[in-house]
PDB file of C-alpha atoms in Angstrom:
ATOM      1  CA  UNK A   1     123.550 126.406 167.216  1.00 96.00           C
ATOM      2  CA  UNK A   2     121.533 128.808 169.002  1.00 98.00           C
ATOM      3  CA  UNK A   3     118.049 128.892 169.387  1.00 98.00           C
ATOM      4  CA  UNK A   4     118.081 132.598 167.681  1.00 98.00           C
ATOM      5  CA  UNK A   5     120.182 130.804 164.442  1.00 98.00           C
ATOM      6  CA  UNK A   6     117.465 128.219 164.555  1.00 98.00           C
ATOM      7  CA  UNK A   7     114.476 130.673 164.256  1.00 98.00           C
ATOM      8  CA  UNK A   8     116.201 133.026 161.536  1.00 98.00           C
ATOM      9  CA  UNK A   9     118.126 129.742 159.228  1.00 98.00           C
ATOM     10  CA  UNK A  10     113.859 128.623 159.284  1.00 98.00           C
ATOM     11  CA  UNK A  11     112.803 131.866 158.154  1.00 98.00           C
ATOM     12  CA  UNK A  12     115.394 132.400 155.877  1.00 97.00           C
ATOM     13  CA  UNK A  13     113.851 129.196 154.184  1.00 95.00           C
ATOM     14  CA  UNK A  14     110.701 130.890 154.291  1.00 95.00           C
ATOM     15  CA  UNK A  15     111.687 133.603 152.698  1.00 95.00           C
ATOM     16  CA  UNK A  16     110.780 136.044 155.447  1.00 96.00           C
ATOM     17  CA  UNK A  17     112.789 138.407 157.051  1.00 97.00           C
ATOM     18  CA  UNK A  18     115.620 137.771 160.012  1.00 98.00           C
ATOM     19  CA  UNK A  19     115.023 138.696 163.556  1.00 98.00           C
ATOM     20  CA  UNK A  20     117.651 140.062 166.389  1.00 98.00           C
ATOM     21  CA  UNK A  21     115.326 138.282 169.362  1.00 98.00           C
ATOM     22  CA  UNK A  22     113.430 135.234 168.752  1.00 98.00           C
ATOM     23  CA  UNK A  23     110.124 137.199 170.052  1.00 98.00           C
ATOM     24  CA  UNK A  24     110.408 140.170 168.246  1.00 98.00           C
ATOM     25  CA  UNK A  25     107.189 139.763 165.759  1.00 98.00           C
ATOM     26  CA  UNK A  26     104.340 136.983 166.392  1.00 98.00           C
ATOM     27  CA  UNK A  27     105.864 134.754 163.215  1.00 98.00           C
ATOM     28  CA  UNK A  28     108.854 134.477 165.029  1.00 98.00           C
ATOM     29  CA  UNK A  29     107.401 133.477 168.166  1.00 98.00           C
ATOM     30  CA  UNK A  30     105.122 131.127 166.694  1.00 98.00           C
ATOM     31  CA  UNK A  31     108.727 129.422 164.688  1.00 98.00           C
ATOM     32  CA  UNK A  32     110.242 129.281 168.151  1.00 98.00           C
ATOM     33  CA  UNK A  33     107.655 127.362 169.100  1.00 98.00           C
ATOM     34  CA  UNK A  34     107.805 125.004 166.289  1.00 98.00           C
ATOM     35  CA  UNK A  35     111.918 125.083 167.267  1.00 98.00           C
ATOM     36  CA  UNK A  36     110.632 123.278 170.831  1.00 98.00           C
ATOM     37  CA  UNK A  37     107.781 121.260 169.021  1.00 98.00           C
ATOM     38  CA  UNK A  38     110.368 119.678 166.750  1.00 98.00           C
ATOM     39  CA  UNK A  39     113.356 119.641 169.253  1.00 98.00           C
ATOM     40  CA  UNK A  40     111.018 117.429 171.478  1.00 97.00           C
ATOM     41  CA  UNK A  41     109.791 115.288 168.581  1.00 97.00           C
ATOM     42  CA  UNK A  42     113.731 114.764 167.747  1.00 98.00           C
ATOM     43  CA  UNK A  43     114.908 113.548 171.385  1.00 97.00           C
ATOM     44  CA  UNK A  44     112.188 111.035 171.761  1.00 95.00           C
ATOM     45  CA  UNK A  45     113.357 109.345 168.565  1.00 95.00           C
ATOM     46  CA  UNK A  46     117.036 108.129 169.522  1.00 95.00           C
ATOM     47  CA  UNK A  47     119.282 107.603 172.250  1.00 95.00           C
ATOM     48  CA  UNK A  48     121.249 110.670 171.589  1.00 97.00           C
ATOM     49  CA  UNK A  49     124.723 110.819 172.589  1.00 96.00           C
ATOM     50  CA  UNK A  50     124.623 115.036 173.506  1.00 97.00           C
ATOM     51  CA  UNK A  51     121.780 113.539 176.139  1.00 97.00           C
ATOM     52  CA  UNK A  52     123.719 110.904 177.824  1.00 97.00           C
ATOM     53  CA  UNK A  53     124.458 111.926 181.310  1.00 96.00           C
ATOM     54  CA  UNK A  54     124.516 110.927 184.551  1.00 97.00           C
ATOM     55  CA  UNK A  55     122.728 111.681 187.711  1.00 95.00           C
ATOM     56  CA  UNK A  56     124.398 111.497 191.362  1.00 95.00           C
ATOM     57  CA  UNK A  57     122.850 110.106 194.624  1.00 94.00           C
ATOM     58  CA  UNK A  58     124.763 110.096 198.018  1.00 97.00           C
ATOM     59  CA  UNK A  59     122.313 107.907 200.458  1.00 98.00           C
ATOM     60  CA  UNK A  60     121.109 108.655 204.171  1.00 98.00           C
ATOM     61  CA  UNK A  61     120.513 105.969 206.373  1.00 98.00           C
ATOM     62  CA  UNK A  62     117.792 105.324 206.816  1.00 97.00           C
ATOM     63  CA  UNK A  63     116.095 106.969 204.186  1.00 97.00           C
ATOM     64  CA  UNK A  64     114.846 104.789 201.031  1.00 97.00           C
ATOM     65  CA  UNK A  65     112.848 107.649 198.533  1.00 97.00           C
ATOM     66  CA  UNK A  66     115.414 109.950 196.489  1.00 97.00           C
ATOM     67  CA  UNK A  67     114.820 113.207 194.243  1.00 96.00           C
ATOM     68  CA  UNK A  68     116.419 112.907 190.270  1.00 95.00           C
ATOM     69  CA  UNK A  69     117.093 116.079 190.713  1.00 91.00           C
ATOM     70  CA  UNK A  70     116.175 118.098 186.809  1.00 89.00           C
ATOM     71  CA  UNK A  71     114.875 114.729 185.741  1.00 90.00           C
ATOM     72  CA  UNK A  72     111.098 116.552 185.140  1.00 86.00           C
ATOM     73  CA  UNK A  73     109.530 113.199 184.393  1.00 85.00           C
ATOM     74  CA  UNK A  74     110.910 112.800 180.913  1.00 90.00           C
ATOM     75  CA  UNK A  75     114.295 110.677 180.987  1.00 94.00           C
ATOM     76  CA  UNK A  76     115.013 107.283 179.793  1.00 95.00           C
ATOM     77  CA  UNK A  77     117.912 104.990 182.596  1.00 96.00           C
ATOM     78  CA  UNK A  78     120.401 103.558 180.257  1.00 95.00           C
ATOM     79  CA  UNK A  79     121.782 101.545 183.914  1.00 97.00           C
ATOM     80  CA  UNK A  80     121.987 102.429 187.258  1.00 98.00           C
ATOM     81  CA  UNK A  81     125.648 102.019 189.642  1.00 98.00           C
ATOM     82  CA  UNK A  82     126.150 101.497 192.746  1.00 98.00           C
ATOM     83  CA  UNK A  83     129.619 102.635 193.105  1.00 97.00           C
ATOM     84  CA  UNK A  84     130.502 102.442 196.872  1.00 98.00           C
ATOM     85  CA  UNK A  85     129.447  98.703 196.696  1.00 97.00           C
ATOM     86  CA  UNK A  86     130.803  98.268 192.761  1.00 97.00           C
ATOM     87  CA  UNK A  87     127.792  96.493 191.330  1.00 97.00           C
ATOM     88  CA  UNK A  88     124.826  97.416 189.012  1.00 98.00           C
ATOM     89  CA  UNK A  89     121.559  97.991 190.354  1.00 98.00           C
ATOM     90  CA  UNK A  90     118.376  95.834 188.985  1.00 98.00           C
ATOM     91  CA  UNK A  91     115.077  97.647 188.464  1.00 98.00           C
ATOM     92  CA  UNK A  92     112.070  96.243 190.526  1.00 97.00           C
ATOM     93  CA  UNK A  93     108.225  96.703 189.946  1.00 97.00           C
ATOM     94  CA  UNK A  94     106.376  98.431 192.160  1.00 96.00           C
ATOM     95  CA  UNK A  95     104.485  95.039 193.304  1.00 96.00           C
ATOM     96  CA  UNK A  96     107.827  93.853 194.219  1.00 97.00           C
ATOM     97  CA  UNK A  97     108.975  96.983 196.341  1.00 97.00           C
ATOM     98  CA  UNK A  98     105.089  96.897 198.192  1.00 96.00           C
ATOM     99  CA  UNK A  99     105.728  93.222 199.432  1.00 97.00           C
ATOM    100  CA  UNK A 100     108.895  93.511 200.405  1.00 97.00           C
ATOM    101  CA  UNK A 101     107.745  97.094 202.619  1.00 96.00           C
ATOM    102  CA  UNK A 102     104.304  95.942 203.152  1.00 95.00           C
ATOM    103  CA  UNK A 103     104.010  92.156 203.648  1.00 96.00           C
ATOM    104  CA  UNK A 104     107.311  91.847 205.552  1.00 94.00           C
ATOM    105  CA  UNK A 105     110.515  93.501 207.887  1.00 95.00           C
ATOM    106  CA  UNK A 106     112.702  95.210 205.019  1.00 96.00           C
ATOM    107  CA  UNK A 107     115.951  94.581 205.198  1.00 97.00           C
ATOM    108  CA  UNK A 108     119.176  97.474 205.368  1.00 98.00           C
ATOM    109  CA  UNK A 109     122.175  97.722 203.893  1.00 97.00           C
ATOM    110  CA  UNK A 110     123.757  98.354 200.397  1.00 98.00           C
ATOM    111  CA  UNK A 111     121.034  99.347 197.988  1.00 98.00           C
ATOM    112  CA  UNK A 112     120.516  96.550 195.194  1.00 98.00           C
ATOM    113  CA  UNK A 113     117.275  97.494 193.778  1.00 98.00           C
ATOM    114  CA  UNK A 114     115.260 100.364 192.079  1.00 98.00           C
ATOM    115  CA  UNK A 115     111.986 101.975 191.481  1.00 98.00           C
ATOM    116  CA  UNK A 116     110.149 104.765 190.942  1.00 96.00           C
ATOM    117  CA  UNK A 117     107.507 106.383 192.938  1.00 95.00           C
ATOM    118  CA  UNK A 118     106.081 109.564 191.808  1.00 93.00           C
ATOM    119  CA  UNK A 119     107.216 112.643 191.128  1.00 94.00           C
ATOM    120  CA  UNK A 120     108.819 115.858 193.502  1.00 94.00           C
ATOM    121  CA  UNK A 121     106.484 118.846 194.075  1.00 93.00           C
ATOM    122  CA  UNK A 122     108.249 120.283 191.565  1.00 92.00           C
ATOM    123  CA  UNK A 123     108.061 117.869 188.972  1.00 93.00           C
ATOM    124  CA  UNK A 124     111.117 115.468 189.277  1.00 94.00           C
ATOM    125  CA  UNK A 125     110.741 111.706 189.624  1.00 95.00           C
ATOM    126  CA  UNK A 126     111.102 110.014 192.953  1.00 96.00           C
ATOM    127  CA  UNK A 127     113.110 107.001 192.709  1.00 97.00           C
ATOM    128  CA  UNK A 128     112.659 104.254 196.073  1.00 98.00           C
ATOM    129  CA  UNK A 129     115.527 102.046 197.170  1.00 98.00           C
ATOM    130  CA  UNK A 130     116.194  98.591 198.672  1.00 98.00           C
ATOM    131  CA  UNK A 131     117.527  97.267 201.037  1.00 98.00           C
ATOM    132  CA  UNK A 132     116.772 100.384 202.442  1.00 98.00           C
ATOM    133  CA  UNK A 133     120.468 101.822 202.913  1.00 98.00           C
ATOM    134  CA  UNK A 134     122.318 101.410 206.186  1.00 98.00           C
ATOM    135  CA  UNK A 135     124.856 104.053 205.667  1.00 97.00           C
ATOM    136  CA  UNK A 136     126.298 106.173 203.003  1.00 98.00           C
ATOM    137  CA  UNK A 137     126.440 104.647 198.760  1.00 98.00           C
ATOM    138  CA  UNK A 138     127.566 106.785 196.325  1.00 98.00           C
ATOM    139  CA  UNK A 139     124.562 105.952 193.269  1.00 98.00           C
ATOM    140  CA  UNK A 140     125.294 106.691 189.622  1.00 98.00           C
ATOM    141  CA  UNK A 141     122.104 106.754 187.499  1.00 97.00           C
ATOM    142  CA  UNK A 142     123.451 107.003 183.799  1.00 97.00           C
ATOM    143  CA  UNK A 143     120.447 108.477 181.942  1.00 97.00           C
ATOM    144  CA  UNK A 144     118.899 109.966 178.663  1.00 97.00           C
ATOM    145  CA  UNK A 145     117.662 113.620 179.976  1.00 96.00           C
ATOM    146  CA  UNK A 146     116.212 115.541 176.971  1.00 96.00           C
ATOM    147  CA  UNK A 147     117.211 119.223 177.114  1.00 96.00           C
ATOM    148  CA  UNK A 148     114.889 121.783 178.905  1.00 95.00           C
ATOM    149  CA  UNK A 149     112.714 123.936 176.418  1.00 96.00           C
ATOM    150  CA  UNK A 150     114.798 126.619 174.361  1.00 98.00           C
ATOM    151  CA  UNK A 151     113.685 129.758 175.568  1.00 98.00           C
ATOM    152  CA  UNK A 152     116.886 132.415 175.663  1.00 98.00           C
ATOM    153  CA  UNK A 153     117.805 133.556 172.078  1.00 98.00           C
ATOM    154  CA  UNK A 154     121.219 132.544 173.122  1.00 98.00           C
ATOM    155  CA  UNK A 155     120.671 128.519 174.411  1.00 98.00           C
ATOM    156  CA  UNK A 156     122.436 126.255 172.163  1.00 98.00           C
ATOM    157  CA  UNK A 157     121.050 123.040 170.938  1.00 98.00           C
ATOM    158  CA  UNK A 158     122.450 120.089 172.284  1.00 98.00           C
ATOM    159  CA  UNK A 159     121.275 117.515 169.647  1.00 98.00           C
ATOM    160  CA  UNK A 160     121.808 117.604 165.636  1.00 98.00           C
ATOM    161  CA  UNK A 161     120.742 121.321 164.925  1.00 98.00           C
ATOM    162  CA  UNK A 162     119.717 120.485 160.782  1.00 98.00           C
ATOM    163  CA  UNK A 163     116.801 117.476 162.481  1.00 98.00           C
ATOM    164  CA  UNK A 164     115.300 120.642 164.151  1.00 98.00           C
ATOM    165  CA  UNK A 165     115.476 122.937 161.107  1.00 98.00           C
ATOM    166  CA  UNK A 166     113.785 120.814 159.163  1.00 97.00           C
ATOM    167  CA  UNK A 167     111.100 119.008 161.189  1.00 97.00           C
ATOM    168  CA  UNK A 168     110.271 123.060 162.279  1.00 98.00           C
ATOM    169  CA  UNK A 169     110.509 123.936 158.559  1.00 96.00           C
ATOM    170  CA  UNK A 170     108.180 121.425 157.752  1.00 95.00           C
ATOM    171  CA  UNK A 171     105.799 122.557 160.403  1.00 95.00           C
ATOM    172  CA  UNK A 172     105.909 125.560 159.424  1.00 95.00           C
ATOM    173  CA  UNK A 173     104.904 125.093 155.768  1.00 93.00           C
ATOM    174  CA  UNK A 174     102.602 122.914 156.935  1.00 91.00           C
ATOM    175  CA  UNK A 175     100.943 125.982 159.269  1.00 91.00           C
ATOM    176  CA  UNK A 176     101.178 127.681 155.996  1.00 85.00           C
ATOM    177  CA  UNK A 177      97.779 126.055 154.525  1.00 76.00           C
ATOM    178  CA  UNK A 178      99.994 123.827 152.547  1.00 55.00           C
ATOM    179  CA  UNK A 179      98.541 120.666 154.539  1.00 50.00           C
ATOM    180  CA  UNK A 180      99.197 117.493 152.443  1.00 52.00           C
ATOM    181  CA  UNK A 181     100.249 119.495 149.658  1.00 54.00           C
ATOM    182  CA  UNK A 182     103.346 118.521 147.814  1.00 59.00           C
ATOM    183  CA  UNK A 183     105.473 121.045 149.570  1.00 65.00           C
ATOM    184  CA  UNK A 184     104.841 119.885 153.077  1.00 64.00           C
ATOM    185  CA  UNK A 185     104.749 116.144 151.727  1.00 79.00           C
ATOM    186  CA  UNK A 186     108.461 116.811 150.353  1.00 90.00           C
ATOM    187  CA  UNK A 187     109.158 119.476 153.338  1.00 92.00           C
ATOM    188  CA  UNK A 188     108.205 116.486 155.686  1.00 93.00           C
ATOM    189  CA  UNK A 189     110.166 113.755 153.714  1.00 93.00           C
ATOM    190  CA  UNK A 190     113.546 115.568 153.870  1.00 94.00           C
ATOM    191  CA  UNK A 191     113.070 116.464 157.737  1.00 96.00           C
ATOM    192  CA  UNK A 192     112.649 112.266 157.646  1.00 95.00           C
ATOM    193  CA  UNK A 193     115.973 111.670 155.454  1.00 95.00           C
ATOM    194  CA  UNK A 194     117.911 114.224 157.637  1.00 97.00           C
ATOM    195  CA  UNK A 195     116.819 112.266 160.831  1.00 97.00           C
ATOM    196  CA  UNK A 196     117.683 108.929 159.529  1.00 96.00           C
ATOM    197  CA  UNK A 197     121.433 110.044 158.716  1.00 96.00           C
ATOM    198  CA  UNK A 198     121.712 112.015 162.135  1.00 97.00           C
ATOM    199  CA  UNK A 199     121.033 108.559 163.944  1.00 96.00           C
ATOM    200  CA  UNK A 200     122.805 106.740 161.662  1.00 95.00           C
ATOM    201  CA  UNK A 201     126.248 108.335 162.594  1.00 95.00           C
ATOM    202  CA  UNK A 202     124.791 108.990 166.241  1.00 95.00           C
ATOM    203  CA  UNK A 203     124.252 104.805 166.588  1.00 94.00           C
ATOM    204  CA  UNK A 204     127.399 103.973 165.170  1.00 92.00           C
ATOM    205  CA  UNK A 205     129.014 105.370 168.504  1.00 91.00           C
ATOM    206  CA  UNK A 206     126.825 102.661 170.708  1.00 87.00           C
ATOM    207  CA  UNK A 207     126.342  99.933 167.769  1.00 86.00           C
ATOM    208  CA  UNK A 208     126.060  98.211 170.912  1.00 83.00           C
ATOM    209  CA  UNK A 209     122.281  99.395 171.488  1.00 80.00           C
ATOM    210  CA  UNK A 210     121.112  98.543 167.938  1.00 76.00           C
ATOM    211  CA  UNK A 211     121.898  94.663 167.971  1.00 74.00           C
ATOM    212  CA  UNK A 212     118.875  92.721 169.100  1.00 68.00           C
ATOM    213  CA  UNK A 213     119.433  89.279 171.031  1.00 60.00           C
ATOM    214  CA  UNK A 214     117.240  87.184 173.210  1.00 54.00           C
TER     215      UNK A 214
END
């Protein structure tokens, strides 16, 4: 669904009037931005499968501090592959990384270990490596990236487009004056049920990341 369908299926709900551009009066600029608000609020609650991707790293010799290129600080790793040497990579604190750099020679060759360092100048995270690699390793980092802010009429929603509706719904009666009122109360409630079903079919593809064990 597109973020224009989102704006006009809220203010359908409303009872106001469509749109042809999601900018084209200030109510349905200030819905688009309760699209984003509730979009955000949505990918921070679950793993989602339309998130899963993964992130590619050739190495230089040499060189130990990589770019996650589109990462912008908000991702979650689900693991992290080494896949000239064929093994996972562990994560590593940052105490761990400064002794073995700081207090000591570090050692080169195939990278076993991550962690991050910072962020780019323009916003993506900075992930360090060790050893510090002595050639070439192809690194796959398999990560939850939550979509970039909607923002053309015509971007399309990766995750379950009825969780947005109604979380931005909700906000938006809430915006209304209707602040603990029944209407938001129930408005609020449904945006809660709808969630809870969207993960429930969503988790039943990884039922593997809902089992607890020690």
């Amino acid at each position: 669904m597109t973020y224009l369908d989102l704006v006009n299926n809220i203010l359908k709900r409303l009872r106001e009037r469509t749109v042809s551009t999601v900018n084209e009066s200030a109510y349905s600029t200030l819905i688009g931005v309760l699209v984003n608000d509730a979009k955000e609020e949505i990918e921070n609650s679950w793993n989602w499968s339309a998130l899963r991707t993964t992130l590619s790293a050739t190495t230089v010799s040499g060189t130990f501090n990589y770019e996650l290129n589109g990462t912008q600080n908000r991702f979650k790793v689900l693991d992290v592959v080494n896949d000239t040497s064929n093994f996972f990579m562990t994560y590593r604190t940052a105490s761990e990384f400064n002794n073995w750099f700081l207090n000591q020679t570090p050692a080169n060759g195939a990278p076993r270990y991550y962690s991050f360092n910072g962020i780019s100048s323009d916003g993506d995270t900075l992930v360090d490596l060790y050893p510090i690699p002595n050639g070439a390793y192809d690194l796959r980092f398999n990560i939850i990236m939550p979509q970039a802010e909607l923002s053309a009429d015509s971007d399309v929603l990766l995750i379950p487009s009825k969780t947005v509706q109604m979380l931005a719904y909700a906000k938006a009666v809430e915006e209304r004056g209707e602040d603990g009122g029944a209407s938001a109360n129930s408005a609020y409630a449904t945006a809660a049920r709808v969630l809870n079903d969207a993960i429930a079919f969503d988790s039943a593809k990884h039922p593997e990341e809902i089992i607890w064990s020690s």
